[in-house]
PDB file of C-alpha atoms in Angstrom:
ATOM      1  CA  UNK P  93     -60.962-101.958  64.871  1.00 57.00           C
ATOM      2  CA  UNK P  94     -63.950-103.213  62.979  1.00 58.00           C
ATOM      3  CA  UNK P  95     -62.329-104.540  60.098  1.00 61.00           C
ATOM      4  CA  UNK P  96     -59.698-106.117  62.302  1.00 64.00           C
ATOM      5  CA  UNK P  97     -63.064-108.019  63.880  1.00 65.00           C
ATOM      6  CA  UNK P  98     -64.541-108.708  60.660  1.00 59.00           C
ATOM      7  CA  UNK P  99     -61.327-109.969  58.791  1.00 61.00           C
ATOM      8  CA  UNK P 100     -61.369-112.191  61.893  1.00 61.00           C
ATOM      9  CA  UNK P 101     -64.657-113.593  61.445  1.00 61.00           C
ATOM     10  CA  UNK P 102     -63.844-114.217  57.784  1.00 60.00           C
ATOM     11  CA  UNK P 103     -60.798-116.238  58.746  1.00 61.00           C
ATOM     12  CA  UNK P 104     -62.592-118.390  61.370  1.00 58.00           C
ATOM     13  CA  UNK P 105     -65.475-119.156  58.682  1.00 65.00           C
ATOM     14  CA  UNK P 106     -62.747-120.107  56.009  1.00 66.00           C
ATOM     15  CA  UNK P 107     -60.900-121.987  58.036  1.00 66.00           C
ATOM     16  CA  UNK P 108     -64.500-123.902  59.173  1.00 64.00           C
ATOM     17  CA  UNK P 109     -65.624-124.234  55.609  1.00 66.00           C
ATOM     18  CA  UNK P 110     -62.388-125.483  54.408  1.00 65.00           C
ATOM     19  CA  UNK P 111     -62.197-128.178  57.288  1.00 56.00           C
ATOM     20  CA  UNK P 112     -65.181-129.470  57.670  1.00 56.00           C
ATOM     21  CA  UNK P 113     -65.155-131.450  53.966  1.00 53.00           C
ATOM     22  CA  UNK P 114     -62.128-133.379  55.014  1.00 48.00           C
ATOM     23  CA  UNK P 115     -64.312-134.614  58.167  1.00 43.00           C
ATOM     24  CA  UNK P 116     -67.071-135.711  55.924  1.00 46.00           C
ATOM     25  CA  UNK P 117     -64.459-137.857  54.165  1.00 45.00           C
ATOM     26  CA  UNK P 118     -62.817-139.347  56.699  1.00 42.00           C
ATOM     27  CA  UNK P 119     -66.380-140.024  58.402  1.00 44.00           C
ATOM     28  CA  UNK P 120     -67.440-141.723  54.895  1.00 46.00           C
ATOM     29  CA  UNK P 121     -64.138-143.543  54.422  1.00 44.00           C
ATOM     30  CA  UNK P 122     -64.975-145.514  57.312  1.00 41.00           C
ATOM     31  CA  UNK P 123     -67.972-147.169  56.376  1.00 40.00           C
ATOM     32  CA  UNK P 124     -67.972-150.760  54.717  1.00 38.00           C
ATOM     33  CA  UNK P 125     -69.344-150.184  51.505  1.00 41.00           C
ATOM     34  CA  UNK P 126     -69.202-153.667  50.130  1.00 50.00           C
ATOM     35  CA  UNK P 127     -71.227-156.546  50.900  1.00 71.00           C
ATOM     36  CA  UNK P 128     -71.973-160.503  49.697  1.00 83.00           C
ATOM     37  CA  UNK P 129     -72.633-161.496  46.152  1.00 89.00           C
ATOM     38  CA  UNK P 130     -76.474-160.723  47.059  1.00 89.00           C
ATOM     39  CA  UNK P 131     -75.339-157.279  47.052  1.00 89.00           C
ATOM     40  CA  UNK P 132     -74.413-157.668  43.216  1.00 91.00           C
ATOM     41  CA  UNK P 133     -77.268-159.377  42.467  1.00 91.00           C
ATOM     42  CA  UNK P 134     -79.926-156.710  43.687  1.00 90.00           C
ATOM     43  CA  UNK P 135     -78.139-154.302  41.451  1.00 91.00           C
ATOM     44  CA  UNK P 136     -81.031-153.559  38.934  1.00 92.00           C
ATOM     45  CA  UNK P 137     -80.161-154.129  34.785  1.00 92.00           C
ATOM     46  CA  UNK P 138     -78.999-151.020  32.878  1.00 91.00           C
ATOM     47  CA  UNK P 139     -77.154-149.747  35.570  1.00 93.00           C
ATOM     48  CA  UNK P 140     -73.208-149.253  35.072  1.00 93.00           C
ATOM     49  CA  UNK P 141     -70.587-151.048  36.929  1.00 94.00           C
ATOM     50  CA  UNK P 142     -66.795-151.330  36.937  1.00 95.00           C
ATOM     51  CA  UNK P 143     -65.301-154.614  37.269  1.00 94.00           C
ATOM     52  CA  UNK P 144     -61.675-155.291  38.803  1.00 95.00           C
ATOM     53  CA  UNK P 145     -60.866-158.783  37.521  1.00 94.00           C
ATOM     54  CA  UNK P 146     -57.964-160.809  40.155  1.00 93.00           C
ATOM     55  CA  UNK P 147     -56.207-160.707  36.558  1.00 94.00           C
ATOM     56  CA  UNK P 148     -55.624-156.779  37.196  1.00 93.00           C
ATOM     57  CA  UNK P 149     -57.864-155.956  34.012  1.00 94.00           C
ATOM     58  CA  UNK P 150     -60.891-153.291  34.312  1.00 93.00           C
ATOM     59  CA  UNK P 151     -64.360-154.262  32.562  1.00 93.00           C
ATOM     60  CA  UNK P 152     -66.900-151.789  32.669  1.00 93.00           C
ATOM     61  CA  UNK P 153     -70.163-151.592  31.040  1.00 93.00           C
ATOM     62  CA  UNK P 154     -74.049-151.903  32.462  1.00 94.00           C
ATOM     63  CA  UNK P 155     -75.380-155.219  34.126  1.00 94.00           C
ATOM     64  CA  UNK P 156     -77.771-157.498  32.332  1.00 93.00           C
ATOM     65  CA  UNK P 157     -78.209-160.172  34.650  1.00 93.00           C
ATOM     66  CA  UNK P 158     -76.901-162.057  37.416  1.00 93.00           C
ATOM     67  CA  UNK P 159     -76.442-165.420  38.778  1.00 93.00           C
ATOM     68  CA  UNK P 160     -74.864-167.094  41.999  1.00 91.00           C
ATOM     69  CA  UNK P 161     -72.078-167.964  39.451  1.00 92.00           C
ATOM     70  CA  UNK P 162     -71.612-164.659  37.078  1.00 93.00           C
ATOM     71  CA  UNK P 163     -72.158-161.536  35.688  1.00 94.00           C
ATOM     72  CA  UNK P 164     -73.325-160.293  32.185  1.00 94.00           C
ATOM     73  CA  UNK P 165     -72.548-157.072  30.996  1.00 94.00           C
ATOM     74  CA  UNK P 166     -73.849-155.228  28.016  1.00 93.00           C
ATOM     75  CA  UNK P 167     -70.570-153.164  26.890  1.00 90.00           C
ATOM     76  CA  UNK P 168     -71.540-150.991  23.514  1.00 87.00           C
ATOM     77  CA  UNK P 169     -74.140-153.598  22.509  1.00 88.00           C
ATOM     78  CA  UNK P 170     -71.904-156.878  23.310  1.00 92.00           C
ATOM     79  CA  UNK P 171     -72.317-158.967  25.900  1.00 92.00           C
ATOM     80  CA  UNK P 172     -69.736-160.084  27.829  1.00 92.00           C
ATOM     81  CA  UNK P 173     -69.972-162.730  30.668  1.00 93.00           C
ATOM     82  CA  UNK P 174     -67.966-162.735  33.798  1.00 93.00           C
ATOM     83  CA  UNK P 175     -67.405-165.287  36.263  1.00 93.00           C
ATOM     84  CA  UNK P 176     -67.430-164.834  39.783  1.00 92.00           C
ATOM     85  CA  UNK P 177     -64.575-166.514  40.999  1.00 92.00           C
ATOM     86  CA  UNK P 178     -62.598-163.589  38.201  1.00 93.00           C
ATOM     87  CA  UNK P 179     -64.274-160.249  39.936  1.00 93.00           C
ATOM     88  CA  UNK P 180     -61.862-159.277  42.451  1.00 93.00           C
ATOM     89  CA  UNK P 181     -64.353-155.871  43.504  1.00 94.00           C
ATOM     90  CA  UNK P 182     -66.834-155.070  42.024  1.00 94.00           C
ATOM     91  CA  UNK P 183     -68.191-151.116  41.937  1.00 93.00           C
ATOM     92  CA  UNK P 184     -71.509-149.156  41.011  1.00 92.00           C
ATOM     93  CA  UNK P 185     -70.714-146.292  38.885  1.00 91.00           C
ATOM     94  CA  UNK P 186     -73.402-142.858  39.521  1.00 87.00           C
ATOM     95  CA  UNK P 187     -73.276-139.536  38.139  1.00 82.00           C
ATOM     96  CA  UNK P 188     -72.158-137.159  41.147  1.00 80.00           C
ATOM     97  CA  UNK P 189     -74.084-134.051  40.923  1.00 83.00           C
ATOM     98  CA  UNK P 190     -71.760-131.304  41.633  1.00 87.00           C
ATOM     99  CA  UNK P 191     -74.105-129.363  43.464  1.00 89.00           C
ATOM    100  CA  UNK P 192     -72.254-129.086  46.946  1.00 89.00           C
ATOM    101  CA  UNK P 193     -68.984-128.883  45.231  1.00 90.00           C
ATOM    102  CA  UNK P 194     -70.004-126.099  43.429  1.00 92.00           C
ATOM    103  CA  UNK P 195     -71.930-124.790  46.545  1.00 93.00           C
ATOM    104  CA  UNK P 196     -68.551-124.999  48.660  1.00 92.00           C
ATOM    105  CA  UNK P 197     -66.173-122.882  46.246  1.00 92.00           C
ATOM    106  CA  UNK P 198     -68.547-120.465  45.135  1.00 93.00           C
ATOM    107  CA  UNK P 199     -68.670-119.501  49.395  1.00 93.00           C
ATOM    108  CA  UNK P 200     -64.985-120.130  49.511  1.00 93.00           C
ATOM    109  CA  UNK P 201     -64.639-118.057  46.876  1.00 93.00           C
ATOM    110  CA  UNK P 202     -67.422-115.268  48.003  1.00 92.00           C
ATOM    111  CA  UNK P 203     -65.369-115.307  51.379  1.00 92.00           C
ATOM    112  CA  UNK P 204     -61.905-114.448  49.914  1.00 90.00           C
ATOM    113  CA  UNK P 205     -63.961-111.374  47.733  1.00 88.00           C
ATOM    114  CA  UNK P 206     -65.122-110.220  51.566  1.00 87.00           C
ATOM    115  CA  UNK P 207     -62.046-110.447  52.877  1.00 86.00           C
ATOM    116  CA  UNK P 208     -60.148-108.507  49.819  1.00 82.00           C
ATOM    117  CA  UNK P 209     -63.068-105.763  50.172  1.00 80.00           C
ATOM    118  CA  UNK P 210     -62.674-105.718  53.751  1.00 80.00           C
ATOM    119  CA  UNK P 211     -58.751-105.242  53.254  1.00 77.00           C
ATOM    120  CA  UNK P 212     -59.541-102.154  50.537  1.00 75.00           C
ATOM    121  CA  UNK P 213     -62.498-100.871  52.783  1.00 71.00           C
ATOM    122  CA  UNK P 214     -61.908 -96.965  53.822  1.00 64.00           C
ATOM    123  CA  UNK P 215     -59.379 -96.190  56.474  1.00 60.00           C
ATOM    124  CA  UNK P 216     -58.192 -92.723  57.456  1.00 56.00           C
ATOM    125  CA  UNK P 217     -56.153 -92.426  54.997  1.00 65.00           C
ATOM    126  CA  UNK P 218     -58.730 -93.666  52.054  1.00 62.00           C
ATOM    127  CA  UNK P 219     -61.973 -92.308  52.900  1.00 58.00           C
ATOM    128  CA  UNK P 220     -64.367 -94.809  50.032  1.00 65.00           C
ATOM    129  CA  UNK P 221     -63.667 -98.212  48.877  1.00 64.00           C
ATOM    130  CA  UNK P 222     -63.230 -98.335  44.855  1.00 68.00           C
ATOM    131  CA  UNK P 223     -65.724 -99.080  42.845  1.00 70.00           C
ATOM    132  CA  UNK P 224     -63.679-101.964  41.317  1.00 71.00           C
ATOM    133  CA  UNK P 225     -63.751-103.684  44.873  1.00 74.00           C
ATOM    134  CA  UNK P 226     -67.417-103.718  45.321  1.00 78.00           C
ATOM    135  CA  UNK P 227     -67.298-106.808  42.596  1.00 84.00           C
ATOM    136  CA  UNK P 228     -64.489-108.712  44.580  1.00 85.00           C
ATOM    137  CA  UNK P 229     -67.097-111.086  46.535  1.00 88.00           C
ATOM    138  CA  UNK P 230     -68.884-111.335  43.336  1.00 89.00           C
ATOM    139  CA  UNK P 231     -65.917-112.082  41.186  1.00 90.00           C
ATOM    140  CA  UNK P 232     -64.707-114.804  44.381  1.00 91.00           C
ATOM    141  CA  UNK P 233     -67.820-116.574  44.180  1.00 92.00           C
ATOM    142  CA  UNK P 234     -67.892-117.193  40.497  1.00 92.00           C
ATOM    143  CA  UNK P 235     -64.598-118.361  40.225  1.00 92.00           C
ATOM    144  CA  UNK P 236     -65.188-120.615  43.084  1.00 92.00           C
ATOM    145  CA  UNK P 237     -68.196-121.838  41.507  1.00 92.00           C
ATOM    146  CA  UNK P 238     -66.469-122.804  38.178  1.00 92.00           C
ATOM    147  CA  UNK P 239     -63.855-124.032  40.405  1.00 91.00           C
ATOM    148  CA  UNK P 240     -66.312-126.152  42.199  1.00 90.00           C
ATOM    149  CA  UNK P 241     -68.421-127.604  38.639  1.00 90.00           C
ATOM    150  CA  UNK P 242     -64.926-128.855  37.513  1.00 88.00           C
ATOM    151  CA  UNK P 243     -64.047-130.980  40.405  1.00 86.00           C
ATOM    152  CA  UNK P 244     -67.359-132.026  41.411  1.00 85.00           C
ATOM    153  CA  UNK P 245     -68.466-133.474  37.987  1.00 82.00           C
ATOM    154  CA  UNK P 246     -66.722-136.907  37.814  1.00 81.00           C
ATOM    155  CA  UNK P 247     -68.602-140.133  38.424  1.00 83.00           C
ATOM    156  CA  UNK P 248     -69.557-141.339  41.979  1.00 85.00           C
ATOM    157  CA  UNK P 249     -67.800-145.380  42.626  1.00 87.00           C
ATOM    158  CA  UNK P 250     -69.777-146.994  45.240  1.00 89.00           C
ATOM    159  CA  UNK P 251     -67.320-150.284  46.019  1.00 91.00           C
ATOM    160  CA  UNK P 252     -70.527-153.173  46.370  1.00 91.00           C
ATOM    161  CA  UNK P 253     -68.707-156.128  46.674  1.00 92.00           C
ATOM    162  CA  UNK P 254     -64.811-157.794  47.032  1.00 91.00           C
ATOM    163  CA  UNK P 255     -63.817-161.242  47.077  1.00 87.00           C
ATOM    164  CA  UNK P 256     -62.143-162.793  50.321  1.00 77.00           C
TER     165      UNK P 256
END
């Protein structure tokens, strides 16, 4: 009866944990992340951007300045000018720090190890729990953890601006 309960409980918290991140994207997908030209312009030099020209070509590199009429970017020591009338969006490129994502598997993954030590715990008919099973939380959290690093590490796009 008590592992029924706590099996239970696990499943409610896993099911919780591995809802609520869609929620956070849908409530983040809804916010207008772009803005006027002034937007691009209060972007500070040295910090990298991503360029989608109306042409359909990419240009990335970091900003070195801005006017009300283009935008210079330093690209391996070149610099290459941009008008404005060309950008069709323009977006900030950050390093996401995987720290939540990382945070998330590893109690994913800590919550599965419960759960498979709760399924080997003792019953009448197998009166200790192996030893090997006392490391299944352990071994669940690392591998969520690892899981986490790998998906969490790419680079954050914040979309600043798109033309009409």
């Amino acid at each position: 009866m008590k592992n029924k309960i706590v099996a239970n409980f696990l499943v409610v918290i896993i099911t919780t944990i591995a809802c609520w991140q869609p929620a956070v994207l849908a409530r983040d997908a809804g916010q207008v992340r772009f803005g006027s030209w002034d937007a691009v312009k209060a972007i500070p030099p040295g910090d990298k951007v991503e360029i989608k020209l109306k042409s359909g070509k990419t240009v990335k590199g970091e900003i070195d300045s801005v006017s009300d009429t283009s935008i210079i970017l330093d690209r391996d020591g070149k610099s290459v000018t941009t008008a404005r009338d060309d950008v069709q969006k323009l977006s900030q490129v950050t390093k996401k720090t995987p720290r939540t994502a990382i945070i998330l598997g590893a109690a994913i993954g800590g919550a599965f190890g419960v759960a498979g030590l709760v399924a080997s715990a003792k019953t009448d008919d197998r009166p200790d729990v192996s030893s090997e099973a006392k490391f299944l939380p352990l071994v669940g959290a690392a591998t969520g953890a690892l899981i986490g690093f790998a998906v969490g590490r790419k680079d954050k796009r914040v979309l600043i601006y798109e033309a009409n």
